[in-house]
Amino acid sequence: MTSDEAVQLSRAARADRAFGLVTAGAAWLVLALLAGAMLSTAWGGRQAFEKFGFGFITGRDWDAGRNAFGALVPIYGTLVTSAIALIIAVPVSIGIALFLTDIAPRWARGLIGMAVELLAAIPSIIYGMWGLFVFAPFMGTHVEPWLTEHLGGLPGLGALFNGPPIGIGLLTAGVVLGIMIIPFISAVARDVFNAVPAALKESAVALGSTRWEILSRVTLPYTRTAIIGAIFLGLGRALGETMAVTFVLGNSHDLSASLLMPSNSIAAAIANEFTEADTDLYRSSLIALAFLLFIVTLIVLSAAKLLLLRINRIHGRTN
Amino acid sequence: MSPFVTRRIVNGIAFAFATAATAFGLIWLVWILWTTVSFGMSALNLSLLTQMTPPPGTSGGLANALYGSAVMVLLAVVIGAPVGVAAGTYLAEHGRYSRLASVVSFLNDVLLSAPSIVIGLFVYELVVRPAGHFSGFAGALALAMILLPIVVRTTDEALRLVPDQMREAAFALGIPRWKITLQILYKAALTAIVTGVLLGIARISGETAPLLFTALNNQFWSADVSQPLANVPVVIFQYAMSPYDEWHALAWAGALILTAFVLGLNLVVRLIVRRGRK
C-alpha cells in the first residue's frame, strides 16, 4: 500500500465515522424529543402537583376563580369517551377485517380497504366541525330521545341514558372517537388476519368448518395477541385525541352519571382553557394534566407495540 | 334443526355482521365528506385567496391563513425531514442491530401515536414561554416534531427494503460506507422516502392542537415567523366555535380546502406506492 492510498483510506474512515455520528445524533434527537416532552410537562405541572398532591387526580372542583383545580371530571371524561369509542370500534373493526380478508370480492378489497384507511387521514378538526354542526344535532334529535325512552328506565344502567337530548356530551364524543379509531384497529386486524398461515385455515376447511368457525376458532385465537395490541393502539389514539372531542364534549366541569350530559376531557380542557389561563397555578394545572395524559398514553402505546412485536416475532420479522 | 343448518345460519349472521360493519365504517366517510363539500362549496369564492380573515360581521377570506399554514408546513419539513431521514438511516444502516437503534425504533413508534397536544405544550415551554410571545416559528417547530417520527419510520422501512446484495456489491468495489448510503441506498429508496414525507405533510397540515399554544393566530397578513402567524386549522377552530354565520361559512371553506388537500395528497401517495409495487 502506498502512502497515498493509506491517506485516502483513513480519510474515508473518518468520513464514515462522521456520517455515523450525524445519523446517531439524529436518532438521539428522537429520544430527546420524548424525554423533553415528558420532563417539560412534569416541570411545568410541578406547581399543581405540589399544591394539590394526590387530590389533583381525585378532586372534583375545577374553579379558576377559587384557585381550586381537581382533575377528576376531565380524567373521567377521557376514560368514559375512550371506553365508548372502544365498545363501538372493536367489533366494527374486526368485522371490517373479516370482510376484507374473507368476504369481499378480490378486486374490491384494495379499494374498500383504502376507503376505510382514508377515515384516518381526515384531519381531526374536520371530525370536530362535522360533529358539532351535523352529528350532534342528529344525535340530539334522533338517537338520544330514543335512548332515554327505551333504556332510561333500566334499573342501574338507566341513569347513563337520562338527560337532556342536546347532542353535545360524552356519548356523542365517544361515538366520534370510535369512528376515528376504526381505521387504526381494522388495518392491523386485516394485516394479521392475512398473515395467518394458510395451512392452519386449510386444515380447518378440510375438517368441514364454516368460515365463521375458521375465524372464531383458528384466526382469532392465533392472532389474539396482535388484536389486543391493535385495540391498545386504538385506545392510545382515543385517549389523546383533542380537536374532535373539544367540539362535541361541551367543556363542562360538572360530574354527571349521564352519558348525555356535557363533560370534559384532559385534551379538551387543555385546548379550551390554556390560552385563557391567567394565573401560574391555572396554567400549571393544565400542564400537569398534559403530563398525566402523556404518561398514560405512553404506557398504553408501549403495551400495544410490545403485543404487536410478539406477533412479528412469530413470523420471523425482525424490525 | 340439524346442527349443520344451525352452523350455516351462524355463519350467515357473521357474514351479514361483517358486511354491515364495513358499510358502517364507510357511511361516516361519505357523510363527513358530503357535509364538508356541501357546506364548503357554497362558501368557496376567489376572495378567499385575496382577502384577509375578517373581524366578526364582515366578509373576508383566508389569504393570510393559507399563507401562514404553507409557511409553517414548509418550515416544518425543512427542519423535520432531514433529521428524520438521518435518524431513519441510523436505524436501518449505521446502527442496525445496535441497542440504541432498537430503543429508538420502539419509542419512535410510540411517538407516532402520542397526543399532539402534548407536543404543543412542550414547544410552548421550550420556545414560547422563554420568548414571551407566540410565534410562527414555534408552530413550525411543533409541526416538525410531529413530522419527525413519520419520516423516521418510513425512511427506516424504505432502506430495509433495499436488497443487501446492493450493499455488498458496493462494498466489494471499495466504496466507503457513507458514499454507499448517500449515492446508492438513498437513490434506491428515494420514492419510498418521498412518500413518507408527503404522508407527513398530509398529517401536519391538519394538525390544530399543537398550534393553539405555539403559532396561535393572526388576523392580519404577516410573513414574520417570529410573530404569531395565521393558519388554516386554528382559524377553522376559532370561526367554527364562534356565533357568527360569516365566520361559519369561512370555516367550512377552510375545512373543504384542507380536506381536499389532505385526501388528495393521500391518494397521490397511494398511487405512487401502487405503481412502485408493479
Coordinates of C-alpha atoms in Angstrom, one line a residue:
Chain A
M1 CA 0.0 0.0 0.0
T2 CA 1.4 3.4 -1.0
S3 CA 1.1 6.3 1.4
D4 CA -1.4 8.0 -0.9
E5 CA -3.7 5.1 -0.6
A6 CA -3.3 5.0 3.1
V7 CA -4.3 8.7 3.4
Q8 CA -7.3 8.0 1.2
L9 CA -8.4 5.1 3.3
S10 CA -8.0 6.9 6.6
R11 CA -9.9 9.9 5.1
A12 CA -12.8 7.5 4.1
A13 CA -12.8 6.0 7.6
R14 CA -13.0 9.4 9.2
A15 CA -15.9 10.4 6.8
D16 CA -17.6 7.2 7.7
R17 CA -17.3 7.8 11.4
A18 CA -18.6 11.4 11.0
F19 CA -21.6 10.2 9.0
G20 CA -22.3 7.5 11.5
L21 CA -22.2 10.1 14.3
V22 CA -24.5 12.5 12.5
T23 CA -27.1 9.8 12.0
A24 CA -26.7 8.6 15.6
G25 CA -27.2 12.2 16.7
A26 CA -30.5 12.3 14.8
A27 CA -31.6 9.1 16.5
W28 CA -30.7 10.6 19.9
L29 CA -32.9 13.6 19.0
V30 CA -35.9 11.3 18.8
L31 CA -35.2 10.2 22.3
A32 CA -34.6 13.8 23.4
L33 CA -38.0 14.7 21.9
L34 CA -39.8 12.1 24.0
A35 CA -37.8 12.9 27.2
G36 CA -38.2 16.6 26.6
A37 CA -41.9 16.4 26.3
M38 CA -42.1 14.3 29.4
L39 CA -39.8 16.4 31.5
S40 CA -41.1 19.8 30.4
T41 CA -44.7 18.9 31.2
A42 CA -43.6 17.4 34.5
W43 CA -41.7 20.6 35.3
G44 CA -44.5 22.8 34.1
G45 CA -47.0 21.0 36.2
R46 CA -44.9 20.8 39.4
Q47 CA -46.8 23.7 41.0
A48 CA -50.1 21.9 40.6
F49 CA -48.7 18.6 41.9
E50 CA -47.0 20.3 44.9
K51 CA -50.1 22.3 45.8
F52 CA -52.8 19.6 45.4
G53 CA -50.8 16.4 45.7
F54 CA -52.9 13.3 45.0
G55 CA -56.0 15.4 45.3
F56 CA -55.3 16.8 41.9
I57 CA -56.5 13.5 40.5
T58 CA -59.4 12.9 42.9
G59 CA -60.7 16.4 43.3
R60 CA -63.9 17.3 41.7
D61 CA -63.7 21.1 41.8
W62 CA -62.2 22.9 38.8
D63 CA -62.7 26.5 39.6
A64 CA -60.2 29.1 38.4
G65 CA -61.9 31.8 40.5
R66 CA -61.1 30.0 43.7
N67 CA -57.8 28.6 42.5
A68 CA -59.1 25.1 43.0
F69 CA -58.0 22.5 40.5
G70 CA -59.1 18.9 40.8
A71 CA -59.0 17.0 37.6
L72 CA -61.5 14.2 38.3
V73 CA -64.0 15.4 35.7
P74 CA -61.6 15.6 32.7
I75 CA -60.0 12.3 33.7
Y76 CA -63.4 10.7 34.0
G77 CA -64.5 12.2 30.7
T78 CA -61.3 10.9 29.0
L79 CA -61.8 7.4 30.3
V80 CA -65.5 7.3 29.5
T81 CA -65.3 8.6 26.0
S82 CA -62.4 6.2 25.2
A83 CA -64.4 3.3 26.6
I84 CA -67.4 4.2 24.4
A85 CA -65.1 4.5 21.5
L86 CA -63.6 1.0 22.0
I87 CA -67.1 -0.5 22.5
I88 CA -68.0 0.8 19.1
A89 CA -64.7 0.4 17.2
V90 CA -63.5 -3.0 18.3
P91 CA -66.4 -5.2 16.9
V92 CA -66.8 -3.0 13.9
S93 CA -63.1 -3.1 13.1
I94 CA -62.9 -6.9 13.4
G95 CA -66.0 -7.1 11.2
I96 CA -64.3 -4.9 8.6
A97 CA -61.1 -7.0 8.8
L98 CA -63.2 -10.2 8.3
F99 CA -65.0 -8.6 5.4
L100 CA -61.7 -7.5 3.7
T101 CA -60.0 -10.8 4.1
D102 CA -62.8 -13.3 3.5
I103 CA -66.0 -11.9 2.1
A104 CA -65.3 -9.0 -0.3
P105 CA -64.6 -9.9 -3.9
R106 CA -60.9 -9.8 -4.5
W107 CA -61.0 -6.8 -6.8
A108 CA -62.8 -4.7 -4.3
R109 CA -60.6 -5.5 -1.3
G110 CA -57.9 -2.9 -2.0
L111 CA -60.5 -0.2 -2.8
I112 CA -62.6 -0.7 0.3
G113 CA -59.6 -1.1 2.5
M114 CA -58.2 2.2 1.1
A115 CA -61.6 3.9 1.7
V116 CA -61.5 2.8 5.4
E117 CA -57.9 4.0 5.7
L118 CA -58.9 7.4 4.4
L119 CA -61.0 7.8 7.6
A120 CA -57.7 8.0 9.4
A121 CA -56.4 10.7 7.0
I122 CA -59.3 13.2 7.6
P123 CA -57.9 15.9 10.0
S124 CA -59.5 15.6 13.4
I125 CA -60.7 19.2 13.2
I126 CA -62.9 18.2 10.3
Y127 CA -64.4 15.5 12.5
G128 CA -65.0 18.1 15.1
M129 CA -66.8 20.5 12.8
W130 CA -68.9 17.8 11.3
G131 CA -69.6 16.6 14.9
L132 CA -70.7 20.0 16.1
F133 CA -72.8 21.1 13.1
V134 CA -74.2 17.8 11.8
F135 CA -73.7 14.8 14.0
A136 CA -74.5 16.4 17.4
P137 CA -77.9 17.7 16.2
F138 CA -78.5 14.3 14.7
M139 CA -77.8 12.6 18.0
G140 CA -79.9 15.1 19.8
T141 CA -83.0 14.8 17.7
H142 CA -82.9 11.1 16.7
V143 CA -80.7 8.9 18.9
E144 CA -80.7 10.4 22.4
P145 CA -84.5 10.7 22.8
W146 CA -84.8 7.1 21.7
L147 CA -82.1 6.0 24.2
T148 CA -83.8 7.9 27.1
E149 CA -87.2 6.3 26.2
H150 CA -86.0 2.8 25.8
L151 CA -83.0 2.5 28.1
G152 CA -83.6 5.3 30.6
G153 CA -86.0 3.1 32.6
L154 CA -83.5 0.3 33.2
P155 CA -82.5 -0.2 36.8
G156 CA -78.9 0.9 37.4
L157 CA -77.9 1.4 33.8
G158 CA -80.8 3.8 33.2
A159 CA -79.0 6.7 34.8
L160 CA -76.5 6.6 32.0
F161 CA -79.2 7.4 29.4
N162 CA -81.3 10.0 31.3
G163 CA -80.6 13.6 30.4
P164 CA -81.4 16.4 28.1
P165 CA -81.1 15.4 24.4
I166 CA -78.8 18.2 23.4
G167 CA -76.5 16.2 21.3
I168 CA -73.4 17.6 22.9
G169 CA -71.9 15.3 25.6
L170 CA -70.0 12.1 26.5
L171 CA -71.9 9.8 24.2
T172 CA -71.5 11.9 21.1
A173 CA -67.8 12.4 21.8
G174 CA -67.3 8.7 22.4
V175 CA -69.1 7.8 19.1
V176 CA -67.0 10.3 17.1
L177 CA -63.8 8.9 18.8
G178 CA -64.9 5.4 17.9
I179 CA -65.3 6.3 14.2
M180 CA -61.8 7.9 14.3
I181 CA -60.0 4.8 15.7
I182 CA -61.8 2.3 13.4
P183 CA -59.2 2.6 10.6
F184 CA -56.3 2.0 13.0
I185 CA -57.7 -1.1 14.6
S186 CA -59.1 -2.6 11.3
A187 CA -55.9 -2.0 9.4
V188 CA -53.8 -4.0 11.9
A189 CA -56.5 -6.7 12.3
R190 CA -56.7 -7.1 8.5
D191 CA -52.9 -7.4 8.2
V192 CA -52.7 -10.1 11.0
F193 CA -55.7 -12.0 9.6
N194 CA -53.9 -12.1 6.3
A195 CA -50.7 -13.3 8.0
V196 CA -52.3 -16.4 9.5
P197 CA -50.6 -19.4 7.8
A198 CA -52.8 -20.8 5.0
A199 CA -52.1 -24.4 6.3
L200 CA -54.0 -23.7 9.5
K201 CA -57.0 -22.3 7.7
E202 CA -56.9 -25.1 5.1
S203 CA -56.8 -27.7 7.9
A204 CA -60.0 -26.2 9.3
V205 CA -61.6 -26.2 5.9
A206 CA -60.7 -29.8 5.5
L207 CA -62.5 -30.6 8.7
G208 CA -65.6 -29.0 7.3
S209 CA -65.5 -25.7 9.2
T210 CA -67.6 -22.8 8.1
R211 CA -65.8 -19.6 7.5
W212 CA -67.1 -18.1 10.7
E213 CA -65.8 -21.2 12.6
I214 CA -62.4 -20.6 11.0
L215 CA -62.4 -17.0 12.2
S216 CA -63.6 -17.7 15.7
R217 CA -61.6 -20.9 16.3
V218 CA -58.5 -20.5 14.2
T219 CA -57.9 -17.0 13.1
L220 CA -58.9 -15.1 16.3
P221 CA -57.1 -17.4 18.8
Y222 CA -54.0 -17.4 16.6
T223 CA -54.0 -13.6 16.2
R224 CA -55.2 -12.8 19.8
T225 CA -52.1 -11.0 20.9
A226 CA -51.9 -8.8 17.9
I227 CA -55.6 -7.9 18.1
I228 CA -55.2 -6.9 21.7
G229 CA -52.2 -4.8 20.6
A230 CA -54.4 -3.2 17.9
I231 CA -57.1 -2.4 20.5
F232 CA -54.4 -0.8 22.7
L233 CA -53.2 1.3 19.7
G234 CA -56.8 2.5 19.2
L235 CA -57.1 3.2 22.9
G236 CA -53.9 5.3 22.8
R237 CA -55.2 7.3 19.9
A238 CA -58.6 7.8 21.6
L239 CA -57.1 9.0 24.9
G240 CA -55.1 11.7 23.3
E241 CA -57.5 12.9 20.6
T242 CA -58.1 16.6 21.1
M243 CA -59.9 18.6 18.5
A244 CA -62.8 16.3 17.6
V245 CA -63.6 15.9 21.3
T246 CA -63.2 19.6 22.1
F247 CA -66.0 20.4 19.6
V248 CA -68.6 17.9 20.8
L249 CA -67.9 17.4 24.5
G250 CA -69.3 20.7 25.8
N251 CA -66.5 21.9 28.1
S252 CA -68.4 21.4 31.3
H253 CA -66.7 20.7 34.7
D254 CA -69.7 19.1 36.3
L255 CA -69.6 15.5 37.2
S256 CA -72.6 13.6 36.0
A257 CA -73.6 10.0 35.7
S258 CA -75.5 10.6 32.4
L259 CA -73.7 10.0 29.1
L260 CA -75.9 12.6 27.5
M261 CA -74.5 15.4 29.7
P262 CA -71.7 17.7 28.6
S263 CA -68.4 16.9 30.2
N264 CA -64.7 17.4 29.6
S265 CA -61.6 15.5 28.7
I266 CA -58.0 16.1 29.5
A267 CA -57.1 17.1 26.0
A268 CA -60.2 19.2 25.5
A269 CA -59.7 21.1 28.8
I270 CA -56.2 22.0 27.7
A271 CA -57.3 23.1 24.2
N272 CA -60.1 25.2 25.5
E273 CA -58.5 26.8 28.5
F274 CA -54.8 27.0 28.1
T275 CA -54.7 30.4 26.2
E276 CA -57.1 31.8 28.7
A277 CA -55.3 30.6 31.8
D278 CA -54.3 33.8 33.5
T279 CA -52.6 32.5 36.7
D280 CA -49.5 30.4 37.0
L281 CA -51.3 27.8 39.0
Y282 CA -54.1 27.5 36.4
R283 CA -51.5 27.1 33.6
S284 CA -49.5 24.7 35.7
S285 CA -52.7 22.6 36.4
L286 CA -53.3 22.3 32.7
I287 CA -49.7 21.3 32.0
A288 CA -49.9 18.8 34.8
L289 CA -53.0 17.3 33.0
A290 CA -50.9 17.0 29.9
F291 CA -48.2 15.2 31.8
L292 CA -50.7 12.7 33.1
L293 CA -52.1 12.2 29.6
F294 CA -48.7 11.8 28.1
I295 CA -47.6 9.1 30.7
V296 CA -50.8 7.1 30.3
T297 CA -50.8 7.2 26.5
L298 CA -47.1 6.2 26.5
I299 CA -47.8 3.2 28.7
V300 CA -50.8 2.2 26.6
L301 CA -48.9 2.6 23.3
S302 CA -45.9 0.8 24.6
A303 CA -48.1 -2.1 25.6
A304 CA -49.6 -2.0 22.1
K305 CA -46.2 -2.1 20.5
L306 CA -45.0 -4.9 22.7
L307 CA -48.0 -7.0 21.9
L308 CA -47.6 -6.3 18.1
L309 CA -43.9 -7.1 18.3
R310 CA -44.7 -10.6 19.6
I311 CA -46.7 -11.5 16.5
N312 CA -43.9 -10.2 14.3
R313 CA -41.5 -12.4 16.1
I314 CA -43.7 -15.4 15.4
H315 CA -43.5 -14.6 11.7
G316 CA -39.7 -14.2 11.9
R317 CA -39.7 -10.5 11.0
T318 CA -37.0 -8.6 12.8
N319 CA -38.0 -5.0 12.9
Chain B
M1 CA -82.9 -28.3 13.0
S2 CA -79.8 -30.3 12.1
P3 CA -76.5 -28.9 13.5
F4 CA -75.3 -28.2 10.0
V5 CA -78.2 -25.8 9.3
T6 CA -77.5 -24.0 12.6
R7 CA -73.9 -23.6 11.7
R8 CA -74.8 -22.3 8.3
I9 CA -77.1 -19.8 9.9
V10 CA -74.5 -18.7 12.4
N11 CA -72.1 -18.3 9.5
G12 CA -74.6 -16.3 7.6
I13 CA -75.2 -14.0 10.6
A14 CA -71.4 -13.4 11.0
F15 CA -71.1 -12.6 7.3
A16 CA -74.0 -10.2 7.5
F17 CA -72.5 -8.5 10.5
A18 CA -69.1 -8.1 8.8
T19 CA -70.7 -6.6 5.7
A20 CA -72.8 -4.3 7.9
A21 CA -69.7 -3.3 9.9
T22 CA -67.9 -2.3 6.7
A23 CA -70.9 -0.4 5.5
F24 CA -71.0 1.3 8.9
G25 CA -67.3 2.3 8.5
L26 CA -67.8 3.7 5.1
I27 CA -71.0 5.6 5.8
W28 CA -69.1 8.0 8.1
L29 CA -66.5 8.7 5.3
V30 CA -69.3 9.5 2.9
W31 CA -71.2 11.5 5.4
I32 CA -68.3 13.6 6.5
L33 CA -67.1 14.3 3.0
W34 CA -70.6 15.1 1.9
T35 CA -71.0 17.6 4.7
T36 CA -67.7 19.2 4.0
V37 CA -68.3 19.5 0.3
S38 CA -71.9 20.7 0.5
F39 CA -71.2 23.4 3.2
G40 CA -67.8 24.3 1.8
M41 CA -68.7 24.6 -1.9
S42 CA -71.3 27.4 -1.2
A43 CA -68.6 29.3 0.7
L44 CA -65.9 28.9 -2.0
N45 CA -65.0 32.0 -4.0
L46 CA -62.0 33.8 -5.2
S47 CA -61.9 36.4 -2.4
L48 CA -60.8 33.5 -0.1
L49 CA -57.4 33.8 -1.8
T50 CA -57.2 37.6 -1.9
Q51 CA -58.7 38.8 1.4
M52 CA -57.6 38.6 5.0
T53 CA -59.6 36.8 7.8
P54 CA -62.3 39.3 8.7
P55 CA -63.5 40.7 12.1
P56 CA -66.9 39.4 13.1
G57 CA -69.9 40.5 10.9
T58 CA -67.9 41.3 7.7
S59 CA -66.9 39.3 4.8
G60 CA -63.3 38.3 4.1
G61 CA -61.1 35.5 3.0
L62 CA -58.4 33.1 4.2
A63 CA -55.4 34.5 2.3
N64 CA -53.3 35.1 5.4
A65 CA -54.2 31.8 7.0
L66 CA -53.4 29.8 3.8
Y67 CA -50.1 31.6 3.5
G68 CA -49.3 31.1 7.2
S69 CA -50.1 27.4 7.0
A70 CA -48.0 26.9 3.9
V71 CA -45.0 28.7 5.5
M72 CA -45.2 26.7 8.7
V73 CA -45.6 23.3 7.0
L74 CA -42.7 24.1 4.7
L75 CA -40.6 25.2 7.6
A76 CA -41.5 22.1 9.5
V77 CA -40.5 19.9 6.5
V78 CA -37.2 21.8 6.3
I79 CA -36.5 21.2 10.0
G80 CA -38.0 17.8 10.5
A81 CA -37.4 15.8 7.3
P82 CA -33.6 15.9 7.3
V83 CA -33.4 14.9 10.9
G84 CA -36.0 12.2 10.3
V85 CA -34.1 10.8 7.3
A86 CA -30.8 10.8 9.2
A87 CA -32.4 9.0 12.2
G88 CA -34.1 6.5 9.9
T89 CA -30.7 5.9 8.2
Y90 CA -29.2 5.2 11.6
L91 CA -31.9 2.7 12.4
A92 CA -31.6 0.9 9.1
E93 CA -27.9 1.2 8.3
H94 CA -25.3 2.5 10.7
G95 CA -27.0 1.5 13.9
R96 CA -28.7 -1.7 12.7
Y97 CA -28.6 -4.3 15.4
S98 CA -27.4 -1.8 17.9
R99 CA -29.2 -1.3 21.2
L100 CA -29.8 2.4 20.6
A101 CA -31.4 1.6 17.3
S102 CA -33.9 -0.9 18.8
V103 CA -34.8 1.5 21.6
V104 CA -35.2 4.4 19.3
S105 CA -37.2 2.3 16.9
F106 CA -39.6 1.3 19.7
L107 CA -40.1 4.7 21.1
N108 CA -40.4 6.3 17.7
D109 CA -43.5 4.1 17.1
V110 CA -44.9 5.2 20.4
L111 CA -44.3 8.9 19.5
L112 CA -46.1 8.3 16.2
S113 CA -49.4 8.0 18.0
A114 CA -48.6 10.2 21.0
P115 CA -51.1 13.0 21.6
S116 CA -50.0 16.0 19.6
I117 CA -51.4 18.5 22.1
V118 CA -48.6 17.5 24.5
I119 CA -46.0 18.3 21.8
G120 CA -47.7 21.7 21.6
L121 CA -47.2 22.3 25.3
F122 CA -43.6 21.1 25.1
V123 CA -42.9 23.7 22.4
Y124 CA -44.8 26.3 24.5
E125 CA -42.4 25.6 27.4
L126 CA -39.4 25.3 25.2
V127 CA -39.8 28.4 22.9
V128 CA -43.0 30.4 23.6
R129 CA -42.5 31.0 27.3
P130 CA -38.8 32.0 27.2
A131 CA -39.5 34.3 24.2
G132 CA -42.6 35.7 25.9
H133 CA -44.9 35.5 22.9
F134 CA -46.4 33.1 20.4
S135 CA -44.7 32.7 17.0
G136 CA -44.9 31.0 13.7
F137 CA -41.5 29.5 14.3
A138 CA -42.8 27.8 17.4
G139 CA -45.7 26.4 15.4
A140 CA -43.4 25.1 12.7
L141 CA -41.2 23.5 15.4
A142 CA -44.2 21.7 16.9
L143 CA -45.2 20.5 13.4
A144 CA -41.6 19.4 12.7
M145 CA -41.7 17.3 15.9
I146 CA -44.9 15.6 14.7
L147 CA -43.4 15.0 11.2
L148 CA -40.2 13.6 12.6
P149 CA -41.4 10.1 13.7
I150 CA -43.3 9.6 10.5
V151 CA -40.2 10.3 8.4
V152 CA -38.0 8.2 10.7
R153 CA -40.4 5.2 10.3
T154 CA -40.7 5.4 6.5
T155 CA -37.0 6.0 5.9
D156 CA -36.1 3.0 8.1
E157 CA -38.6 0.8 6.2
A158 CA -37.5 2.1 2.8
L159 CA -33.8 1.4 3.4
R160 CA -34.6 -2.1 4.8
L161 CA -36.3 -2.9 1.5
V162 CA -33.1 -2.2 -0.4
P163 CA -31.6 -5.7 -1.0
D164 CA -28.4 -6.4 0.9
Q165 CA -26.7 -7.6 -2.4
M166 CA -26.7 -3.9 -3.4
R167 CA -24.7 -3.0 -0.3
E168 CA -22.4 -6.0 -0.7
A169 CA -21.7 -5.2 -4.3
A170 CA -20.9 -1.6 -3.4
F171 CA -18.6 -2.7 -0.5
A172 CA -16.8 -5.0 -2.9
L173 CA -16.0 -2.1 -5.1
G174 CA -14.3 -0.4 -2.1
I175 CA -16.8 2.5 -1.8
P176 CA -16.8 4.0 1.6
R177 CA -20.0 3.4 3.6
W178 CA -21.2 7.0 3.8
K179 CA -21.0 7.2 0.0
I180 CA -22.9 3.9 -0.4
T181 CA -25.7 5.3 1.8
L182 CA -25.8 8.7 0.1
Q183 CA -25.4 7.8 -3.5
I184 CA -26.7 4.3 -3.8
L185 CA -29.1 3.4 -1.0
Y186 CA -30.9 6.8 -1.0
K187 CA -31.3 6.6 -4.7
A188 CA -32.9 3.1 -4.4
A189 CA -35.2 4.2 -1.5
L190 CA -36.0 7.7 -2.8
T191 CA -39.6 7.1 -3.8
A192 CA -40.5 5.5 -0.5
I193 CA -38.8 8.2 1.5
V194 CA -40.6 10.9 -0.5
T195 CA -43.9 9.2 0.0
G196 CA -43.2 9.2 3.7
V197 CA -42.5 12.9 3.7
L198 CA -45.7 13.5 1.7
L199 CA -47.7 11.5 4.2
G200 CA -46.2 13.5 6.9
I201 CA -47.1 16.8 5.2
A202 CA -50.7 15.5 4.9
R203 CA -50.7 14.7 8.6
I204 CA -49.3 18.0 9.9
S205 CA -51.4 20.2 7.5
G206 CA -54.5 19.4 9.5
E207 CA -52.9 19.5 13.0
T208 CA -54.6 22.0 15.1
A209 CA -54.0 21.2 18.8
P210 CA -50.2 21.9 18.8
L211 CA -50.7 25.2 17.0
L212 CA -53.1 26.6 19.6
F213 CA -50.2 27.3 22.1
T214 CA -47.5 28.0 19.6
A215 CA -48.4 29.9 16.4
L216 CA -51.8 30.9 17.8
N217 CA -53.4 33.1 15.1
N218 CA -53.1 36.4 13.5
Q219 CA -55.9 38.4 11.9
F220 CA -53.6 40.2 9.5
W221 CA -51.1 39.4 6.8
S222 CA -47.8 38.5 8.3
A223 CA -44.8 36.9 6.9
D224 CA -42.8 37.2 10.1
V225 CA -42.2 33.8 11.7
S226 CA -41.1 35.4 14.9
Q227 CA -44.6 36.7 15.4
P228 CA -48.0 34.9 15.8
L229 CA -48.9 33.5 12.4
A230 CA -52.4 32.9 11.0
N231 CA -53.0 29.3 9.9
V232 CA -56.0 27.4 8.5
P233 CA -56.6 24.9 11.3
V234 CA -56.8 27.4 14.1
V235 CA -58.9 29.8 12.0
I236 CA -61.3 26.9 11.4
F237 CA -61.4 26.1 15.1
Q238 CA -62.0 29.7 16.2
Y239 CA -64.5 30.5 13.5
A240 CA -66.5 27.3 13.9
M241 CA -66.8 27.8 17.6
S242 CA -68.0 31.4 17.1
P243 CA -71.6 32.5 16.9
Y244 CA -71.3 34.4 13.5
D245 CA -72.6 33.0 10.3
E246 CA -70.0 34.7 8.1
W247 CA -67.3 33.0 10.2
H248 CA -69.0 29.6 10.0
A249 CA -69.0 29.9 6.2
L250 CA -65.3 30.8 6.1
A251 CA -64.6 27.8 8.5
W252 CA -66.4 25.5 6.1
A253 CA -64.5 26.9 3.1
G254 CA -61.2 26.3 5.1
A255 CA -62.4 22.8 6.0
L256 CA -63.1 22.0 2.4
I257 CA -59.7 23.3 1.2
L258 CA -57.9 21.4 4.0
T259 CA -59.8 18.1 3.4
A260 CA -59.3 18.2 -0.3
F261 CA -55.6 18.9 0.1
V262 CA -55.0 16.2 2.7
L263 CA -57.1 13.5 1.0
G264 CA -55.6 14.4 -2.4
L265 CA -52.1 14.0 -1.0
N266 CA -53.0 10.7 0.5
L267 CA -54.4 9.4 -2.9
V268 CA -51.3 10.6 -4.7
V269 CA -49.1 8.7 -2.2
R270 CA -51.2 5.6 -2.7
L271 CA -50.9 5.8 -6.4
I272 CA -47.1 6.2 -6.2
V273 CA -46.9 3.2 -3.8
R274 CA -49.1 1.1 -6.0
R275 CA -47.1 1.9 -9.2
G276 CA -43.9 1.1 -7.3
R277 CA -45.3 -2.4 -6.5
K278 CA -45.9 -3.3 -10.1

